[in-house]
XYZ file of C-alpha atoms in Angstrom:
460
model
C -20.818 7.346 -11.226
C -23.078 9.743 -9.580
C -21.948 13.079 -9.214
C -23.573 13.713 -5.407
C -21.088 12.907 -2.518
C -22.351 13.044 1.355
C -21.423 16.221 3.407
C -17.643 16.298 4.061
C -18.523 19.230 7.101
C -17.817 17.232 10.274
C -20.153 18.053 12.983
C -19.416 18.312 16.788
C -22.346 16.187 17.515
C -23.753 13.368 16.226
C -27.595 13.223 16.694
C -28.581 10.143 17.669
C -32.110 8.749 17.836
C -33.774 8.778 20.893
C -34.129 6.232 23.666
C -37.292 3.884 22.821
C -39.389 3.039 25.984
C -38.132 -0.707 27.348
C -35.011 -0.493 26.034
C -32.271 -1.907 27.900
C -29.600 0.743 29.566
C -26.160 0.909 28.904
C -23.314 2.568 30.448
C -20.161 4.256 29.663
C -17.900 1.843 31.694
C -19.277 -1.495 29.381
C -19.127 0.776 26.132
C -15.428 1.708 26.595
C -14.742 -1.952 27.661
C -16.462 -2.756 24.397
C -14.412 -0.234 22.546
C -10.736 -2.044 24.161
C -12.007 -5.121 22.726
C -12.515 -3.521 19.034
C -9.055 -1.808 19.562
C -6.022 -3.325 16.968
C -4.212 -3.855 20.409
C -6.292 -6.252 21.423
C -5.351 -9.900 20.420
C -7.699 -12.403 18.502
C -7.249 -15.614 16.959
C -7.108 -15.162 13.104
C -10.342 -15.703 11.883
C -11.522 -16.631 8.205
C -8.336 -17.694 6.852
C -7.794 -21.209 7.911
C -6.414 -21.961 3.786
C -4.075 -19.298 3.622
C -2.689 -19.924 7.135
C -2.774 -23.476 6.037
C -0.516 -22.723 3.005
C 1.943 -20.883 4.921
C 2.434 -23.503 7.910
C 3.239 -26.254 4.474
C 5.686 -23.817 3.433
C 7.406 -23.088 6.936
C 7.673 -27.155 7.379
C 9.159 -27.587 4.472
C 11.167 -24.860 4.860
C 12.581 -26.289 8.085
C 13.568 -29.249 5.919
C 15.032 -27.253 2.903
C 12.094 -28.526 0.509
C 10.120 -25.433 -0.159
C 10.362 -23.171 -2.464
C 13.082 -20.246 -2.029
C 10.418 -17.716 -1.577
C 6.437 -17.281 -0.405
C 5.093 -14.309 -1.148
C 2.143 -13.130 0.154
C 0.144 -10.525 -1.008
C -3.581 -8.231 -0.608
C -5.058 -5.436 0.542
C -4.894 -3.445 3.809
C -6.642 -4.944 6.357
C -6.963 -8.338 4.661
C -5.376 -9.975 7.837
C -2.037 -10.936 6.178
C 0.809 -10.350 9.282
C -2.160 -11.380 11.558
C -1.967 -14.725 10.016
C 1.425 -15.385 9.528
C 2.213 -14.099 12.892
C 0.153 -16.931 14.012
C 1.597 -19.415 11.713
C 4.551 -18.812 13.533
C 3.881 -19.329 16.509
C 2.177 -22.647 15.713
C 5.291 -24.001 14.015
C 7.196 -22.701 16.898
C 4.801 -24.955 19.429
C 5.683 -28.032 17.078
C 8.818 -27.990 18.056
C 10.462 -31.524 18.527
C 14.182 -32.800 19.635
C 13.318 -34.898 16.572
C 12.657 -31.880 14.313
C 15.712 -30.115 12.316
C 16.457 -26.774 14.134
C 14.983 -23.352 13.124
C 15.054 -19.971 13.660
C 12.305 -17.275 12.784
C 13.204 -13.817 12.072
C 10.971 -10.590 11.485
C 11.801 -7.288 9.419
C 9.274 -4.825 9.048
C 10.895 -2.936 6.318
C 8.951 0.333 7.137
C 9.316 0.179 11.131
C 12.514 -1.314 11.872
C 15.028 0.389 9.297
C 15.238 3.668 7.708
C 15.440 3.169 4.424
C 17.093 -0.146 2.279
C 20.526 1.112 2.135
C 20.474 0.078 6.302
C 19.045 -3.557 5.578
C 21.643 -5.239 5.241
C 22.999 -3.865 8.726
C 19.835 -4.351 10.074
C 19.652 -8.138 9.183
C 23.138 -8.922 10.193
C 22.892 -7.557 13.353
C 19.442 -9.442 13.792
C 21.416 -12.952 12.576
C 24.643 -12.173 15.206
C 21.724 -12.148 18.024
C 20.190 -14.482 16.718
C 22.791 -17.136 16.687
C 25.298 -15.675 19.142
C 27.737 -14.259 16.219
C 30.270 -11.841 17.032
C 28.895 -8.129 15.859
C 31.421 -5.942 14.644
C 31.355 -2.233 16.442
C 30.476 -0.447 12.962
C 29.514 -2.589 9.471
C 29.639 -0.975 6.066
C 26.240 -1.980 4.183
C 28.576 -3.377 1.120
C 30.506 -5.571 4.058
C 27.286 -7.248 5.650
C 26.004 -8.034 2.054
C 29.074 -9.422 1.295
C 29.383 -11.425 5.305
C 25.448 -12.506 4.752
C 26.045 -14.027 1.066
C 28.699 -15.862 3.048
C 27.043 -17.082 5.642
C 23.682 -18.617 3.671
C 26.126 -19.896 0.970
C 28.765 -21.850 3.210
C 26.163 -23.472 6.100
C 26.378 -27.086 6.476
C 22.705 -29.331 5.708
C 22.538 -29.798 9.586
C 23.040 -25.854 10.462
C 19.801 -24.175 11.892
C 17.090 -23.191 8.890
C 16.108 -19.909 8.783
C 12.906 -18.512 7.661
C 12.970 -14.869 7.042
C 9.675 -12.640 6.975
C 9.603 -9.657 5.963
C 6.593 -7.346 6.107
C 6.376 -3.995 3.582
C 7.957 -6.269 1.440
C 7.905 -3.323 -1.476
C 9.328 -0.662 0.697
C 12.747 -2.635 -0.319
C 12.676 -1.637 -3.884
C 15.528 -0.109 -4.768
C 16.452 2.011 -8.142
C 17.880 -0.940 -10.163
C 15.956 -3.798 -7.942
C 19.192 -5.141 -6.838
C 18.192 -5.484 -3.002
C 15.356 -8.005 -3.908
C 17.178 -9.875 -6.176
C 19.861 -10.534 -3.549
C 17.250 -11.381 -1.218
C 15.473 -13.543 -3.384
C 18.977 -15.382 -4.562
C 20.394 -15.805 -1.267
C 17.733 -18.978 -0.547
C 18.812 -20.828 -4.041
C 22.528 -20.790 -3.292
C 23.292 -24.763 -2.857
C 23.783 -24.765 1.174
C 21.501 -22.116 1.733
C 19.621 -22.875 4.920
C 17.613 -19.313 4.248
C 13.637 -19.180 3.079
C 11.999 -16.009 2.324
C 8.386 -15.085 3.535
C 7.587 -11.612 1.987
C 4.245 -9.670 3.380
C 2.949 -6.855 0.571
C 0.199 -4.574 -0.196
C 1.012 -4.749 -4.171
C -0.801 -7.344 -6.028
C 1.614 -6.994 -8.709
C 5.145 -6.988 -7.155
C 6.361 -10.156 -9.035
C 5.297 -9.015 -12.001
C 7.392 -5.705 -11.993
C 10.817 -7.279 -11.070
C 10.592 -7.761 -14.540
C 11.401 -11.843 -16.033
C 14.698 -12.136 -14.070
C 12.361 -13.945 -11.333
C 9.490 -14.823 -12.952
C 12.037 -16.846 -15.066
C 13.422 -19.026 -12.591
C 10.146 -19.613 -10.650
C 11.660 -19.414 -7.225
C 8.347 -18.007 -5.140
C 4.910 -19.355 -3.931
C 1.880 -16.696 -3.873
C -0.860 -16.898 -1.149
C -3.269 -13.954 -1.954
C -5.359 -12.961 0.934
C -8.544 -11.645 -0.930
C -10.778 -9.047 0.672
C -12.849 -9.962 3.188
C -16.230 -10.946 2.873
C -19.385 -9.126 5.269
C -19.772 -12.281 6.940
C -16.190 -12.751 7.467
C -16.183 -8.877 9.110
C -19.134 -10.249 10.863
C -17.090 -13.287 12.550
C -13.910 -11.134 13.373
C -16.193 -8.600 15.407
C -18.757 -11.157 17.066
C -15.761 -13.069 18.030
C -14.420 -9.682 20.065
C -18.158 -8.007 21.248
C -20.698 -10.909 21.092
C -21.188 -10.856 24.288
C -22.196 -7.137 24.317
C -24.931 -8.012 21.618
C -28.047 -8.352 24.640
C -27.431 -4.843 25.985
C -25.127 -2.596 24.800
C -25.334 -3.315 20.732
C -27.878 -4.746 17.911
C -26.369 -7.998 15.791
C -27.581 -6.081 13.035
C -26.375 -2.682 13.195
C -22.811 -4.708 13.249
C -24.193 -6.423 10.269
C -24.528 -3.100 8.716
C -21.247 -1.694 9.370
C -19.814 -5.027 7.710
C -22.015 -5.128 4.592
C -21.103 -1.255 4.030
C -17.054 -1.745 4.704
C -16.876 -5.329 2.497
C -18.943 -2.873 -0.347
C -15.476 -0.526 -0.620
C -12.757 -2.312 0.559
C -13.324 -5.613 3.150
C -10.856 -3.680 4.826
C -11.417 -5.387 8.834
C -9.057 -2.811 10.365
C -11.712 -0.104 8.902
C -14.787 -1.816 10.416
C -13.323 -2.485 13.909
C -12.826 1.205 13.770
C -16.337 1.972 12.768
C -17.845 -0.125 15.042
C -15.670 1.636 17.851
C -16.754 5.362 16.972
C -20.172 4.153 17.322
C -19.942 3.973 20.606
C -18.307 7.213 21.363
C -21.342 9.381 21.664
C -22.797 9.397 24.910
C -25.702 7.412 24.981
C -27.799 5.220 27.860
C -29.687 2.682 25.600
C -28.861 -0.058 23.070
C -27.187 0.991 19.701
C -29.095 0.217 16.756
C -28.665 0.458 12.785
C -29.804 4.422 13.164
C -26.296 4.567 14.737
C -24.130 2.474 12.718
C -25.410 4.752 10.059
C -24.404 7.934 11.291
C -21.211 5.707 12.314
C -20.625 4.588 8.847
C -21.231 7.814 6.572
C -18.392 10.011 9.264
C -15.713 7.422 9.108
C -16.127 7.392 5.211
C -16.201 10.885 5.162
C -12.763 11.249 5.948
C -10.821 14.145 5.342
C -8.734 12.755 2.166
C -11.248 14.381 -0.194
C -10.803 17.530 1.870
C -7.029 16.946 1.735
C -6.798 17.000 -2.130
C -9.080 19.695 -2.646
C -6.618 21.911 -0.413
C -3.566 21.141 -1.996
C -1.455 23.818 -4.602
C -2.755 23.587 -7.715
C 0.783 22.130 -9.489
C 0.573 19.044 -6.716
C -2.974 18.709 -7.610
C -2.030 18.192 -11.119
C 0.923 16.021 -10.161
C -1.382 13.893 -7.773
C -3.908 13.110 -11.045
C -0.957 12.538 -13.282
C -0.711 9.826 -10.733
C -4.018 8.797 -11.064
C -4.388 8.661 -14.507
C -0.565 6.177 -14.349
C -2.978 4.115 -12.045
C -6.003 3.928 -13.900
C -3.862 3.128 -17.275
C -1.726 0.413 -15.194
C -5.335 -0.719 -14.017
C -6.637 -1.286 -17.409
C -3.418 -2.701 -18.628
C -3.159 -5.515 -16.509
C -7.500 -5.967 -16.512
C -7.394 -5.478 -12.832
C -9.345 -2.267 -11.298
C -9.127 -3.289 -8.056
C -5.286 -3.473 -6.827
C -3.225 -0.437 -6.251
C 0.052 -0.250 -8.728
C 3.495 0.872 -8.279
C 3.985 3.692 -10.350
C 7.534 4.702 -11.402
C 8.529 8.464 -9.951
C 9.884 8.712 -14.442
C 6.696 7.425 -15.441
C 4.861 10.095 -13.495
C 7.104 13.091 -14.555
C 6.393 12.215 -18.542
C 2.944 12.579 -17.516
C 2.824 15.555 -15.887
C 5.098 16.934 -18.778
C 2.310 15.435 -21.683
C -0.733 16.688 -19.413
C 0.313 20.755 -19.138
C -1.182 21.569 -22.441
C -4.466 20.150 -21.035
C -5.027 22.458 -18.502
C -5.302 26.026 -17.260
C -1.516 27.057 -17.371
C -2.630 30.368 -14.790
C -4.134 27.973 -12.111
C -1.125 25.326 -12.755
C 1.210 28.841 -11.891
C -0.425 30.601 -9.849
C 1.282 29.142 -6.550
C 4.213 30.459 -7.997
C 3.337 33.998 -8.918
C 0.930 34.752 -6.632
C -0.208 37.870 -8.722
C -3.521 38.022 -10.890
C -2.662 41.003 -12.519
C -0.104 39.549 -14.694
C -0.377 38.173 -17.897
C -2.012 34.958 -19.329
C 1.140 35.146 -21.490
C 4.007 34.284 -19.064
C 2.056 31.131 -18.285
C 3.012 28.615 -21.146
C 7.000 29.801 -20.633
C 6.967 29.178 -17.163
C 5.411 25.982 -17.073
C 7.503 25.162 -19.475
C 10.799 25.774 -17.018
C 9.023 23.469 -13.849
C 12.194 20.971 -13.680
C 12.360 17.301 -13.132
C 13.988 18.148 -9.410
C 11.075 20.362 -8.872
C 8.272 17.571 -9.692
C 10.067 15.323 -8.012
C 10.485 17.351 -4.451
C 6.805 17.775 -4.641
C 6.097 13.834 -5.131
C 7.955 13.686 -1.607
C 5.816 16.466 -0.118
C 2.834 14.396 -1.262
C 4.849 10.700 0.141
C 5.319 12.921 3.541
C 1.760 13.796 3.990
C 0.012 10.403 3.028
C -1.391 10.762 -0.601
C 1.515 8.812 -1.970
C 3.400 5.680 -0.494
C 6.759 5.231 -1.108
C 10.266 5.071 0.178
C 9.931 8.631 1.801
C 13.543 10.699 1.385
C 14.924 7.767 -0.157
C 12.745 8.827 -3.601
C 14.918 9.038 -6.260
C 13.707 8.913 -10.487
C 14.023 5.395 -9.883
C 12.001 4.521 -7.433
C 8.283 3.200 -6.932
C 4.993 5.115 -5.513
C 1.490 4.219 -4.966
C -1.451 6.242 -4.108
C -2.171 6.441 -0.645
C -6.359 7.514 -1.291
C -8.811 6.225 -3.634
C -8.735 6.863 -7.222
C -11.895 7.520 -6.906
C -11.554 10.514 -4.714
C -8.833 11.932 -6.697
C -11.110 11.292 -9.686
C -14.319 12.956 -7.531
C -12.211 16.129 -6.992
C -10.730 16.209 -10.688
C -14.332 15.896 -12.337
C -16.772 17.256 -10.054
C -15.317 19.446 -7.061
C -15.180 23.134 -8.199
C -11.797 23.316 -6.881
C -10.300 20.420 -9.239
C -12.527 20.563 -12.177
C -9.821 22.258 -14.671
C -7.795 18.724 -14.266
C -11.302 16.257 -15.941
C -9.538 16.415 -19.263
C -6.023 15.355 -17.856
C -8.416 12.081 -16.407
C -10.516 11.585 -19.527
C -8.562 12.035 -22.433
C -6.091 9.058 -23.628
C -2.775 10.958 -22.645
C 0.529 10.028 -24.829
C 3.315 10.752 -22.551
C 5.967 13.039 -23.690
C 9.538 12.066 -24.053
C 11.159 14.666 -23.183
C 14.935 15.447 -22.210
C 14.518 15.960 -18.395
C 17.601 17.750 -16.149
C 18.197 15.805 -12.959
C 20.648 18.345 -11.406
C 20.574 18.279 -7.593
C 19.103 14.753 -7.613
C 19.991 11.390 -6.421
């Protein structure tokens, strides 16, 4: 990997090439109509995924008729157009409806929008099922009660009661310590009357695989993956919003650009809408060309999570590559480089523990002591005396501010996180970046965690 990296300084103005005689004018009015067409807000058909959405409708139908499998999960990237698709699948099924068809009903959980944390999902589901089919709500609902009142309901429903298909987006943001959440969701639909299917939306390739073999075991889901999309798949989702900008405002091939450069990191389509927008922020009276989508391209990918890292304390740096390093090692387990793990908050602790003697104990304390002048002597004892509650409150300070996903103040020893950058950006800053360069050996060198006996005082 090569060590140079573009400019991270942002500057106030982008220079932009200048007008060419003959060139057709444009003006700010059609540019920020453009611009509302590349917005998420604005509603397209799903394009390029006419198999997966295909999948999903067979598994909705059957679903309705209590053939399907208990559970569909589907799973990629960001920006891979997953709830775009299934949102359309239902409504499809929901204009096939028939008097000759069984009845159905539809219900959506986004399990980072609509509840707090999943100690409130069952609440949040009953009440959703009440309005749903005109049940009495109580006035207040222990979460232990609804469980209980829901594994009633899906296990005592007649063969000609309503089907329900349940989707639920963030589909990891669920996992609890012990798992026990999912595997009540995921029993629920094999209970004999069960009139409950399970649609679950996630970013984690690998989220069957770490419910361990209690699932895999009894084979109850169907996987649709939603791989990354292609440049001419970009290419179709934005000529199907702008085309018809192409003659004046915008150059086929500078979009072609912008597609061929986001497909090369991530076929992320949320990411090139939004490149394709900021290209048409600067000021300009002529056609946009490639010179633009350029400039475009190299600011939106310098974003400020490299900056981000480099500023953090040095012990969250250190905890933030211990992450890393979990990743890359997860990575190379399972021979897949490209999906982003769960890592387990214990997991993570051992290897900041194992990774202290690799690195410069004064930097690692230094946000503690805050005074040069003592010696390189009290280092190794205090680092020694960083507790598990300690590591652990920073992994939240890191969830809070975006370079780790998980469950927020809900994190517990137990739980789950995932990077929220690039490896290779934590990597970039670790090996290369003056600021991180102490932390290349906890990257490079084969790390054996430590087992060590860890004090979770104060903790959930």
């Amino acid at each position: 990997m090569s060590n140079k990296r573009p400019s991270r300084a942002e500057p106030k103005t982008c220079k932009l090439p200048k007008t060419p005689m003959n060139e057709p004018e444009a003006n700010t009015d059609t540019f920020a109509e453009m611009r509302k067409r590349l917005a998420l807000t604005f509603v397209t058909p799903c394009i390029g995924r006419d198999e997966e959405k295909a999948q999903i409708i067979e598994f909705m139908k059957d679903a309705i008729n209590r053939f399907a499998t208990p559970v569909l999960y589907i799973s990629g990237l960001v920006g891979s157009g997953k709830t775009l698709a299934l949102r359309e699948c239902c409504k499809t099924l929901q204009g096939l409806k028939t008097k000759q068809q069984p009845p159905f009903h539809i219900l959506h959980v986004n399990a980072v929008k609509d509840i707090k944390g999943p100690v409130y999902f069952y609440n949040h589901l009953w009440q959703l099922l009440c309005g749903t089919l005109n049940l009495p709500l109580p006035a207040t609902l222990a979460a232990a009660k609804a469980k209980d009142m829901l594994t009633e309901y899906f296990s005592t429903q007649r063969q000609t009661s309503p089907s329900i298909i349940l989707c639920i987006d963030e589909l990891d943001f669920l996992i609890k310590r012990d798992f026990s959440l999912i595997y009540t969701l995921f029993d629920w639909p094999t209970l004999p009357k069960s009139p409950l299917r399970v649609i679950g939306i996630s970013n984690n390739m690998t989220l069957i695989e770490s419910l361990q073999h209690r699932l895999q075991s009894r084979s109850v889901s169907k996987r649709v993956p939603f791989h990354s999309y292609t440049a001419e798949a970009l290419k179709a989702i934005i000529d199907a919003r702008i085309s018809q900008f192409y003659q004046n405002l915008v150059e086929p091939k500078a979009i072609l650009f912008i597609c061929r450069k986001v497909a090369s990191v991530s076929g992320d389509a949320r990411k090139a809408l939004e490149i394709c927008s900021n290209m048409t922020l600067q000021p300009c009276q002529r056609r946009l060309t490639i010179a633009d989508a350029s400039i475009a391209s190299q600011a939106s990918f310098e974003n400020n999570d490299v900056k981000h890292i480099q500023n953090l304390p040095h012990l969250q740096l250190l905890l933030l590559a211990c992450v890393c390093k979990e990743v890359m090692v997860l990575n190379t387990t399972a021979g897949d480089l490209e999906t982003i793990p769960q890592v387990r908050v214990d997991d993570i602790i051992s290897r900041f523990y194992s990774s202290l003697p690799l690195v410069d104990l004064q930097k690692v304390c230094s946000d503690v002591l805050h005074d040069p002048c003592i010696g390189k002597e009290v280092y190794a004892p205090l680092a020694d005396t960083i507790d598990a509650p300690s590591i652990l409150e920073m992994i939240v300070d890191l969830n809070e501010c975006g370079l780790l996903k998980g469950n927020g103040s809900m994190l517990n020893r137990h739980s789950t996180v995932s990077l929220g950058v690039h490896v290779e950006d934590v990597r970039y800053v670790c090996e290369h970046e003056e600021r991180g360069t102490w932390l290349g050996d906890v990257l490079a060198v084969p790390i054996k965690k430590t087992t060590r006996n860890v004090s979770w005082d104060n903790t959930i």
